[in-house]
Short mmCIF file of C-alpha atoms in Angstrom, two decimals:
data_model
loop_
_atom_site.label_atom_id
_atom_site.label_comp_id
_atom_site.label_asym_id
_atom_site.label_seq_id
_atom_site.Cartn_x
_atom_site.Cartn_y
_atom_site.Cartn_z
CA UNK A 1 0.02 0.24 -0.11
CA UNK A 2 2.92 2.35 0.84
CA UNK A 3 4.20 1.81 -2.63
CA UNK A 4 1.04 2.47 -4.32
CA UNK A 5 0.41 5.99 -2.54
CA UNK A 6 4.40 6.89 -3.26
CA UNK A 7 3.83 5.81 -6.88
CA UNK A 8 0.62 7.90 -6.96
CA UNK A 9 2.45 10.99 -5.47
CA UNK A 10 5.02 10.99 -7.86
CA UNK A 11 2.76 10.73 -10.88
CA UNK A 12 0.74 13.65 -9.81
CA UNK A 13 3.67 15.56 -9.02
CA UNK A 14 4.61 15.66 -12.80
CA UNK A 15 1.07 16.62 -13.90
CA UNK A 16 0.25 20.13 -14.98
CA UNK A 17 -2.28 22.70 -13.16
CA UNK A 18 -4.84 24.35 -15.41
CA UNK A 19 -4.51 28.30 -15.26
CA UNK A 20 -6.34 30.98 -16.69
CA UNK A 21 -5.12 34.27 -17.81
CA UNK A 22 -5.51 37.39 -15.37
CA UNK A 23 -8.51 39.54 -16.57
CA UNK A 24 -8.68 42.03 -14.02
CA UNK A 25 -6.22 44.94 -13.17
CA UNK A 26 -5.53 44.13 -9.63
CA UNK A 27 -2.26 43.14 -8.16
CA UNK A 28 -2.65 39.38 -7.27
CA UNK A 29 1.09 38.87 -6.30
CA UNK A 30 0.93 37.75 -2.68
CA UNK A 31 3.81 35.20 -2.29
CA UNK A 32 7.23 37.20 -2.45
CA UNK A 33 8.74 34.21 -4.54
CA UNK A 34 6.02 34.90 -7.27
CA UNK A 35 6.25 37.04 -10.23
CA UNK A 36 4.00 37.72 -13.95
CA UNK A 37 4.83 36.02 -17.24
CA UNK A 38 3.52 38.19 -20.44
CA UNK A 39 3.25 35.93 -23.20
CA UNK A 40 2.00 36.69 -26.44
CA UNK A 41 -0.03 34.18 -28.96
CA UNK A 42 -0.25 34.80 -32.51
CA UNK A 43 -1.83 31.51 -33.97
CA UNK A 44 -3.84 30.84 -37.20
CA UNK A 45 -5.84 28.02 -35.16
CA UNK A 46 -7.33 28.01 -31.70
CA UNK A 47 -5.40 25.55 -29.65
CA UNK A 48 -6.41 23.11 -26.90
CA UNK A 49 -3.39 23.84 -24.43
CA UNK A 50 0.05 24.98 -24.15
CA UNK A 51 2.27 22.97 -21.23
CA UNK A 52 4.91 25.14 -19.26
CA UNK A 53 7.28 22.95 -17.10
CA UNK A 54 9.08 24.68 -14.04
CA UNK A 55 8.80 25.13 -10.49
CA UNK A 56 5.07 24.92 -11.04
CA UNK A 57 3.84 23.03 -13.92
CA UNK A 58 1.12 24.45 -15.49
CA UNK A 59 -1.27 24.23 -18.74
CA UNK A 60 -2.86 27.29 -20.77
CA UNK A 61 -6.38 26.18 -21.80
CA UNK A 62 -8.23 26.66 -24.77
CA UNK A 63 -9.83 29.72 -23.00
CA UNK A 64 -6.83 31.74 -23.39
CA UNK A 65 -5.64 30.22 -26.67
CA UNK A 66 -8.19 31.46 -29.37
CA UNK A 67 -7.15 32.04 -33.05
CA UNK A 68 -5.70 35.27 -33.87
CA UNK A 69 -3.23 37.30 -31.79
CA UNK A 70 -3.77 37.88 -28.20
CA UNK A 71 -1.58 38.37 -25.01
CA UNK A 72 -1.77 36.17 -21.55
CA UNK A 73 -0.73 37.27 -18.19
CA UNK A 74 -0.20 34.83 -15.56
CA UNK A 75 0.88 35.23 -11.84
CA UNK A 76 3.51 32.31 -11.38
CA UNK A 77 6.28 31.07 -9.00
CA UNK A 78 9.55 32.72 -9.97
CA UNK A 79 12.00 30.47 -11.77
CA UNK A 80 12.81 29.23 -15.34
CA UNK A 81 9.84 27.53 -17.25
CA UNK A 82 10.24 25.60 -20.69
CA UNK A 83 7.41 25.38 -23.02
CA UNK A 84 7.10 21.44 -23.38
CA UNK A 85 4.13 20.74 -25.17
CA UNK A 86 1.13 22.01 -27.67
CA UNK A 87 -1.88 20.62 -28.12
CA UNK A 88 -3.22 21.55 -31.27
CA UNK A 89 -6.58 19.30 -30.54
CA UNK A 90 -7.71 16.07 -29.01
CA UNK A 91 -6.04 14.06 -31.83
CA UNK A 92 -2.93 16.36 -32.72
CA UNK A 93 -0.09 17.58 -30.10
CA UNK A 94 3.57 18.22 -30.02
CA UNK A 95 6.54 18.02 -27.78
CA UNK A 96 8.78 21.23 -28.20
CA UNK A 97 12.62 19.65 -28.27
CA UNK A 98 14.34 22.84 -28.26
CA UNK A 99 14.09 23.66 -24.42
CA UNK A 100 16.94 26.30 -24.38
CA UNK A 101 15.08 28.52 -27.26
CA UNK A 102 12.02 28.02 -25.35
CA UNK A 103 12.91 28.98 -21.87
CA UNK A 104 11.45 31.77 -19.87
CA UNK A 105 12.80 33.44 -16.92
CA UNK A 106 10.34 35.02 -13.91
CA UNK A 107 11.88 37.15 -11.53
CA UNK A 108 9.74 37.73 -8.33
CA UNK A 109 7.95 41.21 -8.25
CA UNK A 110 8.19 41.46 -11.57
CA UNK A 111 6.55 41.45 -14.94
CA UNK A 112 8.46 39.08 -17.14
CA UNK A 113 7.86 39.26 -20.96
CA UNK A 114 8.67 35.68 -22.50
CA UNK A 115 7.95 36.89 -26.25
CA UNK A 116 5.09 36.31 -28.73
CA UNK A 117 4.77 32.40 -29.89
CA UNK A 118 4.11 32.92 -33.64
CA UNK A 119 2.14 29.77 -34.60
CA UNK A 120 1.63 29.04 -38.33
CA UNK A 121 -0.69 25.88 -39.23
CA UNK A 122 -1.79 24.25 -42.14
CA UNK A 123 -3.43 21.04 -42.99
CA UNK A 124 -2.23 18.79 -45.37
CA UNK A 125 -4.17 15.59 -46.66
CA UNK A 126 -4.78 13.98 -43.14
CA UNK A 127 -1.72 15.59 -41.15
CA UNK A 128 -1.09 19.04 -39.72
CA UNK A 129 1.74 20.61 -40.55
CA UNK A 130 3.02 23.94 -38.58
CA UNK A 131 5.98 26.40 -38.21
CA UNK A 132 6.38 27.86 -34.55
CA UNK A 133 8.73 31.06 -33.86
CA UNK A 134 9.34 32.90 -30.62
CA UNK A 135 9.22 36.69 -31.53
CA UNK A 136 10.18 39.99 -29.29
CA UNK A 137 7.48 42.38 -29.80
CA UNK A 138 8.04 43.85 -26.76
CA UNK A 139 6.88 47.52 -27.60
CA UNK A 140 3.58 45.88 -28.49
CA UNK A 141 3.49 43.98 -25.16
CA UNK A 142 4.15 46.78 -23.59
CA UNK A 143 1.24 48.64 -25.13
CA UNK A 144 -1.06 45.60 -24.31
CA UNK A 145 -0.01 46.47 -20.57
CA UNK A 146 -0.40 49.94 -20.63
CA UNK A 147 -4.04 49.59 -22.41
CA UNK A 148 -5.29 46.57 -20.25
CA UNK A 149 -3.36 46.28 -16.59
CA UNK A 150 -2.14 50.16 -16.21
CA UNK A 151 -2.64 49.49 -12.17
CA UNK A 152 -0.03 46.45 -12.07
CA UNK A 153 2.16 48.13 -14.76
CA UNK A 154 2.67 51.23 -12.48
CA UNK A 155 3.28 49.04 -9.60
CA UNK A 156 5.87 46.66 -11.19
CA UNK A 157 9.15 46.96 -12.92
CA UNK A 158 8.86 44.96 -16.53
CA UNK A 159 11.82 43.01 -18.09
CA UNK A 160 12.27 40.58 -20.90
CA UNK A 161 12.78 36.96 -19.77
CA UNK A 162 12.97 35.28 -22.85
CA UNK A 163 15.97 34.03 -24.67
CA UNK A 164 18.67 36.31 -25.53
CA UNK A 165 18.81 39.90 -24.11
CA UNK A 166 16.78 42.90 -24.88
CA UNK A 167 17.01 45.96 -22.27
CA UNK A 168 14.08 48.30 -24.20
CA UNK A 169 11.75 46.94 -21.50
CA UNK A 170 13.92 47.38 -18.62
CA UNK A 171 14.77 51.09 -19.60
CA UNK A 172 11.46 52.06 -19.80
CA UNK A 173 10.52 50.86 -16.12
CA UNK A 174 13.26 52.90 -15.09
CA UNK A 175 11.65 55.97 -16.63
CA UNK A 176 9.41 58.20 -14.44
CA UNK A 177 5.96 58.50 -16.27
#
């Protein structure tokens, strides 16, 4: 019986928790070891889910992944997260291989912009073909925050947390508005 309970605990620790994006302009960070993740999604089709693994394994659900271009703001534990899987539907999904490229950093108490996932899909016979890139559109992400989350933006600094370096958001945060 001990082994069964241990096996169940191990299996459940690898499961991802479904999360929904923040909709209201209220600072919801209550834990000191958490921050915001801002992620853009630009897709030619609605997606079932996106799985991120890190200090907290999460699944961004279809409620936030509609066709077109949008941004998602999440409150998560600080640390490094990796995009590991995209589910297009109940029948089509893909694991993300290049983990280093798809790693995002979340710093405690900050808004961390990871980039925009640009996903182009095309049906070919009975298979789904896709091309996926991570694009840094920090000026567009900043406009999204100014329009939709001005209260959170005024109380938090914002930085780029995706692959590579970009000081634009950090420099903007240091300006007095």
